[in-house]
């Protein structure tokens, strides 16, 4: 049985601010209890705000159902066509494996060897230290957790980019405009990307503005552009799954569902590169048309 209680916005925001600063949920509950909150109520309030952070869902409103079942994530089925071979324009792509959660498909022959080489040649002179969206501030920062170099192409920047974006749209059943600009990443020996989720944390203003402009990120396509000698696997620690990069292969995974929740089980990383180098192209897909900051 559940009961509905008032959840004042200032209490909710105080809890959210403490969680964002990294205060442990139990410490917040203890503080509330020391200020005369009932323990069950304090726990329910902290859990509700924690759950909205975990699933990148909107913060709870001014009513809270105490005793309601906790939020959980149910994946939608991928819009990727069924079967072992997928025709995408001129290209026939082979399915290597599919996964239900996170909803994912691993593909061979997504790119030709020439396309991989052309992408690398276009990106090479424009590489810079990779940045990530800081989950606390929402700003683009050079992060220790991703020691690679990278660059972004504009949507449809060249005929090759436009052709690949059309292929990605057909694979994923999403409009080209929902894609962020293609990102190129180059890892050298020792470089890695530590565990993270690709969806935007809702705890800061910059991310909330980005989500208001373009919707949340709901899927990632990783395209592997070279054969990696050793290390550099894309791993999903909660699944114990490791994908070995191979030239022309791609990995598509989704982490946003129709209820507007995101899947914390999509946590992933790139393990340290032990030998050689690694080239990846990443396409992040939004739920709506992507509108970059400071652009109409
Ligand atoms: O390069 C990868 O394998 C990798 C791993 C995790 C790329 C990304 N995340 C990314 O671009 O988001
Ligand atoms: Zn990632």
mmCIF file of C-alpha atoms and ligand atoms in Angstrom:
data_model
loop_
_atom_site.group_PDB
_atom_site.id
_atom_site.type_symbol
_atom_site.label_atom_id
_atom_site.label_comp_id
_atom_site.label_asym_id
_atom_site.label_seq_id
_atom_site.Cartn_x
_atom_site.Cartn_y
_atom_site.Cartn_z
ATOM 1 C CA UNK A 1 0.000 0.000 0.000
ATOM 2 C CA UNK A 2 1.235 3.501 -0.704
ATOM 3 C CA UNK A 3 0.361 6.949 0.621
ATOM 4 C CA UNK A 4 0.780 10.295 -1.114
ATOM 5 C CA UNK A 5 2.568 13.093 0.729
ATOM 6 C CA UNK A 6 3.681 16.637 -0.099
ATOM 7 C CA UNK A 7 7.233 16.937 -1.384
ATOM 8 C CA UNK A 8 8.218 20.618 -1.093
ATOM 9 C CA UNK A 9 10.418 21.763 -4.010
ATOM 10 C CA UNK A 10 12.983 23.286 -1.644
ATOM 11 C CA UNK A 11 13.477 19.932 0.154
ATOM 12 C CA UNK A 12 13.756 18.134 -3.184
ATOM 13 C CA UNK A 13 16.297 20.659 -4.483
ATOM 14 C CA UNK A 14 18.301 20.497 -1.243
ATOM 15 C CA UNK A 15 18.505 16.689 -1.618
ATOM 16 C CA UNK A 16 19.464 17.064 -5.302
ATOM 17 C CA UNK A 17 22.216 19.581 -4.471
ATOM 18 C CA UNK A 18 23.671 17.250 -1.821
ATOM 19 C CA UNK A 19 23.620 14.227 -4.151
ATOM 20 C CA UNK A 20 25.307 16.322 -6.863
ATOM 21 C CA UNK A 21 28.065 17.277 -4.383
ATOM 22 C CA UNK A 22 28.618 13.547 -3.810
ATOM 23 C CA UNK A 23 27.055 13.292 -0.325
ATOM 24 C CA UNK A 24 26.033 9.663 0.350
ATOM 25 C CA UNK A 25 22.236 9.073 0.258
ATOM 26 C CA UNK A 26 22.263 7.602 3.792
ATOM 27 C CA UNK A 27 24.072 10.693 5.144
ATOM 28 C CA UNK A 28 21.331 12.891 3.647
ATOM 29 C CA UNK A 29 18.633 10.711 5.240
ATOM 30 C CA UNK A 30 20.449 10.925 8.598
ATOM 31 C CA UNK A 31 20.629 14.713 8.351
ATOM 32 C CA UNK A 32 16.897 14.917 7.574
ATOM 33 C CA UNK A 33 16.050 12.622 10.492
ATOM 34 C CA UNK A 34 18.191 14.780 12.811
ATOM 35 C CA UNK A 35 15.988 17.708 11.685
ATOM 36 C CA UNK A 36 12.853 15.785 12.771
ATOM 37 C CA UNK A 37 11.798 14.094 9.495
ATOM 38 C CA UNK A 38 10.224 10.636 9.884
ATOM 39 C CA UNK A 39 12.858 8.064 8.776
ATOM 40 C CA UNK A 40 10.537 6.343 6.222
ATOM 41 C CA UNK A 41 9.625 9.677 4.690
ATOM 42 C CA UNK A 42 13.240 10.905 4.527
ATOM 43 C CA UNK A 43 14.305 7.610 2.879
ATOM 44 C CA UNK A 44 11.490 7.784 0.330
ATOM 45 C CA UNK A 45 12.362 11.393 -0.584
ATOM 46 C CA UNK A 46 16.090 10.674 -0.997
ATOM 47 C CA UNK A 47 15.354 7.487 -2.973
ATOM 48 C CA UNK A 48 13.008 9.354 -5.324
ATOM 49 C CA UNK A 49 15.631 12.000 -6.132
ATOM 50 C CA UNK A 50 18.417 9.362 -6.397
ATOM 51 C CA UNK A 51 16.291 7.321 -8.823
ATOM 52 C CA UNK A 52 15.672 10.325 -11.045
ATOM 53 C CA UNK A 53 19.454 10.924 -11.160
ATOM 54 C CA UNK A 54 20.196 7.249 -11.859
ATOM 55 C CA UNK A 55 17.695 6.996 -14.727
ATOM 56 C CA UNK A 56 18.163 10.632 -15.892
ATOM 57 C CA UNK A 57 14.419 11.163 -15.344
ATOM 58 C CA UNK A 58 12.794 14.495 -14.405
ATOM 59 C CA UNK A 59 12.974 15.336 -10.695
ATOM 60 C CA UNK A 60 9.867 14.324 -8.713
ATOM 61 C CA UNK A 61 7.030 16.874 -8.527
ATOM 62 C CA UNK A 62 5.384 18.267 -5.392
ATOM 63 C CA UNK A 63 3.621 14.982 -4.490
ATOM 64 C CA UNK A 64 5.434 11.786 -3.571
ATOM 65 C CA UNK A 65 3.979 8.296 -3.382
ATOM 66 C CA UNK A 66 5.618 6.607 -0.397
ATOM 67 C CA UNK A 67 5.618 2.794 -0.722
ATOM 68 C CA UNK A 68 5.207 2.822 -4.536
ATOM 69 C CA UNK A 69 7.337 0.291 -6.446
ATOM 70 C CA UNK A 70 10.785 1.709 -7.293
ATOM 71 C CA UNK A 71 11.556 2.903 -10.835
ATOM 72 C CA UNK A 72 13.133 0.309 -13.096
ATOM 73 C CA UNK A 73 14.288 0.364 -16.698
ATOM 74 C CA UNK A 74 12.581 -1.694 -19.407
ATOM 75 C CA UNK A 75 14.376 -1.549 -22.777
ATOM 76 C CA UNK A 76 12.390 -0.892 -25.937
ATOM 77 C CA UNK A 77 13.098 -3.292 -28.801
ATOM 78 C CA UNK A 78 15.663 -1.893 -31.260
ATOM 79 C CA UNK A 79 14.231 -0.541 -34.504
ATOM 80 C CA UNK A 80 17.096 -2.312 -36.283
ATOM 81 C CA UNK A 81 15.683 -4.748 -38.888
ATOM 82 C CA UNK A 82 15.549 -8.485 -38.004
ATOM 83 C CA UNK A 83 17.626 -11.221 -39.600
ATOM 84 C CA UNK A 84 21.300 -11.987 -40.137
ATOM 85 C CA UNK A 85 21.781 -9.579 -43.062
ATOM 86 C CA UNK A 86 20.581 -5.978 -43.192
ATOM 87 C CA UNK A 87 20.447 -4.080 -46.478
ATOM 88 C CA UNK A 88 21.338 -0.410 -45.907
ATOM 89 C CA UNK A 89 21.280 1.427 -49.229
ATOM 90 C CA UNK A 90 23.911 -0.233 -51.412
ATOM 91 C CA UNK A 91 25.489 -2.010 -48.477
ATOM 92 C CA UNK A 92 24.757 -5.411 -46.968
ATOM 93 C CA UNK A 93 25.656 -5.500 -43.287
ATOM 94 C CA UNK A 94 26.056 -8.757 -41.310
ATOM 95 C CA UNK A 95 24.703 -9.150 -37.776
ATOM 96 C CA UNK A 96 27.254 -10.808 -35.464
ATOM 97 C CA UNK A 97 25.119 -10.764 -32.290
ATOM 98 C CA UNK A 98 22.183 -9.044 -30.616
ATOM 99 C CA UNK A 99 21.581 -8.245 -26.954
ATOM 100 C CA UNK A 100 18.370 -7.322 -25.106
ATOM 101 C CA UNK A 101 19.745 -5.127 -22.340
ATOM 102 C CA UNK A 102 21.182 -2.801 -23.118
ATOM 103 C CA UNK A 103 19.423 -3.222 -26.447
ATOM 104 C CA UNK A 104 22.397 -3.708 -28.753
ATOM 105 C CA UNK A 105 23.536 -5.114 -32.056
ATOM 106 C CA UNK A 106 27.089 -5.912 -33.173
ATOM 107 C CA UNK A 107 27.657 -5.659 -36.920
ATOM 108 C CA UNK A 108 30.316 -6.623 -39.453
ATOM 109 C CA UNK A 109 30.857 -4.901 -42.800
ATOM 110 C CA UNK A 110 29.145 -1.680 -41.686
ATOM 111 C CA UNK A 111 31.940 0.340 -43.332
ATOM 112 C CA UNK A 112 34.249 -0.589 -46.199
ATOM 113 C CA UNK A 113 38.025 -0.505 -45.692
ATOM 114 C CA UNK A 114 38.180 2.567 -47.970
ATOM 115 C CA UNK A 115 35.546 4.401 -45.906
ATOM 116 C CA UNK A 116 37.536 3.674 -42.729
ATOM 117 C CA UNK A 117 40.744 4.966 -44.317
ATOM 118 C CA UNK A 118 39.053 8.083 -45.698
ATOM 119 C CA UNK A 119 37.560 8.949 -42.291
ATOM 120 C CA UNK A 120 40.954 8.596 -40.613
ATOM 121 C CA UNK A 121 42.661 10.734 -43.291
ATOM 122 C CA UNK A 122 40.018 13.483 -42.921
ATOM 123 C CA UNK A 123 40.245 13.521 -39.124
ATOM 124 C CA UNK A 124 44.011 13.168 -38.632
ATOM 125 C CA UNK A 125 44.973 16.842 -39.258
ATOM 126 C CA UNK A 126 42.114 18.130 -37.045
ATOM 127 C CA UNK A 127 42.626 16.058 -33.871
ATOM 128 C CA UNK A 128 42.552 17.713 -30.450
ATOM 129 C CA UNK A 129 42.461 16.442 -26.838
ATOM 130 C CA UNK A 130 39.098 14.663 -26.399
ATOM 131 C CA UNK A 131 36.518 16.352 -24.224
ATOM 132 C CA UNK A 132 33.529 14.958 -22.360
ATOM 133 C CA UNK A 133 30.401 16.500 -20.877
ATOM 134 C CA UNK A 134 31.157 16.934 -17.167
ATOM 135 C CA UNK A 135 28.211 15.290 -15.322
ATOM 136 C CA UNK A 136 28.359 17.912 -12.542
ATOM 137 C CA UNK A 137 28.734 21.138 -14.565
ATOM 138 C CA UNK A 138 27.539 20.013 -18.021
ATOM 139 C CA UNK A 139 30.553 21.791 -19.595
ATOM 140 C CA UNK A 140 32.859 20.232 -22.181
ATOM 141 C CA UNK A 141 36.079 19.448 -20.354
ATOM 142 C CA UNK A 142 39.305 17.625 -21.143
ATOM 143 C CA UNK A 143 38.766 14.619 -18.928
ATOM 144 C CA UNK A 144 41.313 12.306 -17.436
ATOM 145 C CA UNK A 145 38.878 9.517 -18.050
ATOM 146 C CA UNK A 146 39.254 9.775 -21.789
ATOM 147 C CA UNK A 147 42.893 10.137 -22.718
ATOM 148 C CA UNK A 148 42.314 9.966 -26.468
ATOM 149 C CA UNK A 149 42.370 12.704 -29.119
ATOM 150 C CA UNK A 150 39.309 13.562 -31.157
ATOM 151 C CA UNK A 151 37.389 15.902 -33.439
ATOM 152 C CA UNK A 152 33.824 16.422 -34.655
ATOM 153 C CA UNK A 153 32.512 16.557 -38.212
ATOM 154 C CA UNK A 154 29.545 18.787 -38.966
ATOM 155 C CA UNK A 155 26.365 17.032 -40.090
ATOM 156 C CA UNK A 156 26.705 16.252 -43.814
ATOM 157 C CA UNK A 157 30.127 17.953 -43.902
ATOM 158 C CA UNK A 158 31.370 15.867 -46.865
ATOM 159 C CA UNK A 159 29.717 13.445 -49.285
ATOM 160 C CA UNK A 160 31.256 10.551 -47.311
ATOM 161 C CA UNK A 161 29.913 11.836 -43.979
ATOM 162 C CA UNK A 162 26.449 12.385 -45.491
ATOM 163 C CA UNK A 163 26.442 8.840 -46.926
ATOM 164 C CA UNK A 164 27.395 7.333 -43.554
ATOM 165 C CA UNK A 165 24.799 9.430 -41.737
ATOM 166 C CA UNK A 166 22.100 8.160 -44.107
ATOM 167 C CA UNK A 167 23.272 4.573 -43.433
ATOM 168 C CA UNK A 168 23.153 5.153 -39.672
ATOM 169 C CA UNK A 169 19.647 6.654 -39.916
ATOM 170 C CA UNK A 170 18.440 3.634 -41.881
ATOM 171 C CA UNK A 171 20.010 1.188 -39.411
ATOM 172 C CA UNK A 172 18.624 2.870 -36.308
ATOM 173 C CA UNK A 173 15.240 3.999 -37.666
ATOM 174 C CA UNK A 174 15.995 7.582 -36.550
ATOM 175 C CA UNK A 175 16.152 10.789 -38.663
ATOM 176 C CA UNK A 176 19.627 12.017 -39.718
ATOM 177 C CA UNK A 177 18.915 15.358 -37.931
ATOM 178 C CA UNK A 178 18.635 13.563 -34.568
ATOM 179 C CA UNK A 179 22.333 12.700 -34.773
ATOM 180 C CA UNK A 180 25.046 14.823 -33.197
ATOM 181 C CA UNK A 181 28.025 15.530 -35.459
ATOM 182 C CA UNK A 182 30.149 12.422 -36.015
ATOM 183 C CA UNK A 183 32.947 12.258 -33.464
ATOM 184 C CA UNK A 184 36.328 10.729 -34.334
ATOM 185 C CA UNK A 185 38.490 9.299 -31.555
ATOM 186 C CA UNK A 186 42.132 8.256 -31.743
ATOM 187 C CA UNK A 187 43.672 6.269 -28.873
ATOM 188 C CA UNK A 188 47.412 5.724 -28.603
ATOM 189 C CA UNK A 189 49.189 3.230 -26.367
ATOM 190 C CA UNK A 190 47.928 3.584 -22.760
ATOM 191 C CA UNK A 191 44.891 5.690 -23.714
ATOM 192 C CA UNK A 192 41.492 4.621 -22.402
ATOM 193 C CA UNK A 193 38.000 5.784 -21.646
ATOM 194 C CA UNK A 194 36.967 4.985 -18.082
ATOM 195 C CA UNK A 195 33.420 3.693 -17.300
ATOM 196 C CA UNK A 196 30.670 6.179 -18.130
ATOM 197 C CA UNK A 197 27.175 6.397 -19.569
ATOM 198 C CA UNK A 198 26.613 8.405 -22.746
ATOM 199 C CA UNK A 199 23.236 9.907 -21.719
ATOM 200 C CA UNK A 200 23.287 13.338 -20.111
ATOM 201 C CA UNK A 201 23.017 13.616 -16.334
ATOM 202 C CA UNK A 202 20.053 15.853 -15.461
ATOM 203 C CA UNK A 203 21.626 17.341 -12.318
ATOM 204 C CA UNK A 204 23.129 20.448 -13.953
ATOM 205 C CA UNK A 205 21.741 23.409 -15.872
ATOM 206 C CA UNK A 206 23.866 22.994 -19.042
ATOM 207 C CA UNK A 207 22.667 19.414 -19.556
ATOM 208 C CA UNK A 208 19.061 20.374 -18.796
ATOM 209 C CA UNK A 209 19.300 23.109 -21.453
ATOM 210 C CA UNK A 210 20.812 20.672 -23.943
ATOM 211 C CA UNK A 211 18.009 18.165 -23.267
ATOM 212 C CA UNK A 212 15.416 20.955 -23.654
ATOM 213 C CA UNK A 213 16.928 21.912 -27.061
ATOM 214 C CA UNK A 214 17.470 18.435 -28.551
ATOM 215 C CA UNK A 215 16.018 15.784 -26.253
ATOM 216 C CA UNK A 216 18.095 13.249 -24.348
ATOM 217 C CA UNK A 217 20.707 11.009 -25.995
ATOM 218 C CA UNK A 218 19.051 7.626 -26.597
ATOM 219 C CA UNK A 219 21.584 5.574 -28.535
ATOM 220 C CA UNK A 220 25.252 5.319 -29.515
ATOM 221 C CA UNK A 221 26.791 3.848 -32.648
ATOM 222 C CA UNK A 222 30.489 3.047 -32.400
ATOM 223 C CA UNK A 223 32.251 2.373 -35.693
ATOM 224 C CA UNK A 224 35.643 0.676 -35.477
ATOM 225 C CA UNK A 225 38.020 1.931 -38.150
ATOM 226 C CA UNK A 226 41.087 -0.284 -37.639
ATOM 227 C CA UNK A 227 42.112 -3.657 -36.230
ATOM 228 C CA UNK A 228 43.456 -3.183 -32.723
ATOM 229 C CA UNK A 229 46.569 -5.145 -31.725
ATOM 230 C CA UNK A 230 46.028 -5.458 -27.985
ATOM 231 C CA UNK A 231 43.590 -3.897 -25.460
ATOM 232 C CA UNK A 232 41.192 -1.115 -26.469
ATOM 233 C CA UNK A 233 38.065 -3.256 -26.135
ATOM 234 C CA UNK A 234 34.691 -1.621 -25.562
ATOM 235 C CA UNK A 235 33.488 -3.193 -22.317
ATOM 236 C CA UNK A 236 30.162 -3.178 -20.446
ATOM 237 C CA UNK A 237 31.204 -3.867 -16.823
ATOM 238 C CA UNK A 238 27.684 -4.660 -15.585
ATOM 239 C CA UNK A 239 27.314 -7.362 -18.240
ATOM 240 C CA UNK A 240 30.858 -8.658 -18.335
ATOM 241 C CA UNK A 241 30.781 -8.100 -22.104
ATOM 242 C CA UNK A 242 33.807 -7.032 -24.168
ATOM 243 C CA UNK A 243 33.665 -6.090 -27.851
ATOM 244 C CA UNK A 244 36.936 -6.370 -29.760
ATOM 245 C CA UNK A 245 37.406 -3.581 -32.317
ATOM 246 C CA UNK A 246 37.769 -4.743 -35.898
ATOM 247 C CA UNK A 247 37.971 -2.599 -39.014
ATOM 248 C CA UNK A 248 34.530 -1.925 -40.516
ATOM 249 C CA UNK A 249 32.617 -3.397 -37.550
ATOM 250 C CA UNK A 250 30.070 -1.352 -35.608
ATOM 251 C CA UNK A 251 28.312 -1.592 -32.265
ATOM 252 C CA UNK A 252 24.926 0.061 -31.759
ATOM 253 C CA UNK A 253 23.369 0.238 -28.293
ATOM 254 C CA UNK A 254 20.316 2.069 -26.950
ATOM 255 C CA UNK A 255 19.749 3.345 -23.440
ATOM 256 C CA UNK A 256 16.627 5.525 -23.683
ATOM 257 C CA UNK A 257 13.112 4.085 -23.572
ATOM 258 C CA UNK A 258 9.634 5.374 -24.430
ATOM 259 C CA UNK A 259 9.010 6.361 -20.788
ATOM 260 C CA UNK A 260 11.877 8.848 -20.940
ATOM 261 C CA UNK A 261 14.126 6.783 -18.655
ATOM 262 C CA UNK A 262 17.773 5.972 -19.369
ATOM 263 C CA UNK A 263 19.492 2.653 -18.728
ATOM 264 C CA UNK A 264 22.293 2.721 -16.119
ATOM 265 C CA UNK A 265 23.166 -0.810 -17.342
ATOM 266 C CA UNK A 266 24.600 0.836 -20.471
ATOM 267 C CA UNK A 267 27.706 1.822 -18.466
ATOM 268 C CA UNK A 268 30.695 1.196 -20.743
ATOM 269 C CA UNK A 269 34.389 1.949 -21.192
ATOM 270 C CA UNK A 270 37.313 1.501 -23.530
ATOM 271 C CA UNK A 271 40.059 -0.544 -21.848
ATOM 272 C CA UNK A 272 43.633 0.810 -21.978
ATOM 273 C CA UNK A 273 45.245 0.303 -25.349
ATOM 274 C CA UNK A 274 48.251 -1.972 -24.848
ATOM 275 C CA UNK A 275 49.765 -1.890 -28.358
ATOM 276 C CA UNK A 276 49.232 -0.136 -31.667
ATOM 277 C CA UNK A 277 46.530 2.488 -31.995
ATOM 278 C CA UNK A 278 42.731 2.560 -32.143
ATOM 279 C CA UNK A 279 40.408 4.656 -34.290
ATOM 280 C CA UNK A 280 36.673 4.913 -33.551
ATOM 281 C CA UNK A 281 33.886 7.061 -34.986
ATOM 282 C CA UNK A 282 30.990 7.726 -32.589
ATOM 283 C CA UNK A 283 27.458 8.857 -33.470
ATOM 284 C CA UNK A 284 25.267 9.899 -30.528
ATOM 285 C CA UNK A 285 21.565 9.999 -31.324
ATOM 286 C CA UNK A 286 19.018 12.271 -29.636
ATOM 287 C CA UNK A 287 15.285 11.759 -29.208
ATOM 288 C CA UNK A 288 14.704 14.914 -31.317
ATOM 289 C CA UNK A 289 16.553 17.050 -33.890
ATOM 290 C CA UNK A 290 19.982 17.945 -32.532
ATOM 291 C CA UNK A 291 20.440 21.689 -32.037
ATOM 292 C CA UNK A 292 23.966 22.677 -31.003
ATOM 293 C CA UNK A 293 24.469 25.313 -28.279
ATOM 294 C CA UNK A 294 24.282 28.936 -29.550
ATOM 295 C CA UNK A 295 22.689 27.874 -32.822
ATOM 296 C CA UNK A 296 19.081 28.541 -33.881
HETATM 297 O O1 LIG B 1 36.183 3.817 -28.076
HETATM 298 C C1 LIG B 1 35.385 3.167 -27.422
HETATM 299 O O2 LIG B 1 35.384 1.927 -27.422
HETATM 300 C C2 LIG B 1 34.407 3.914 -26.597
HETATM 301 C C3 LIG B 1 34.082 3.429 -25.360
HETATM 302 C C4 LIG B 1 33.180 4.145 -24.599
HETATM 303 C C5 LIG B 1 33.839 5.093 -27.040
HETATM 304 C C6 LIG B 1 32.912 5.725 -26.234
HETATM 305 N N1 LIG B 1 32.587 5.267 -25.039
HETATM 306 C C7 LIG B 1 32.216 6.952 -26.655
HETATM 307 O O3 LIG B 1 32.621 7.544 -27.680
HETATM 308 O O4 LIG B 1 31.225 7.345 -25.994
HETATM 309 ZN ZN1 LIG B 2 30.745 6.246 -24.344
#
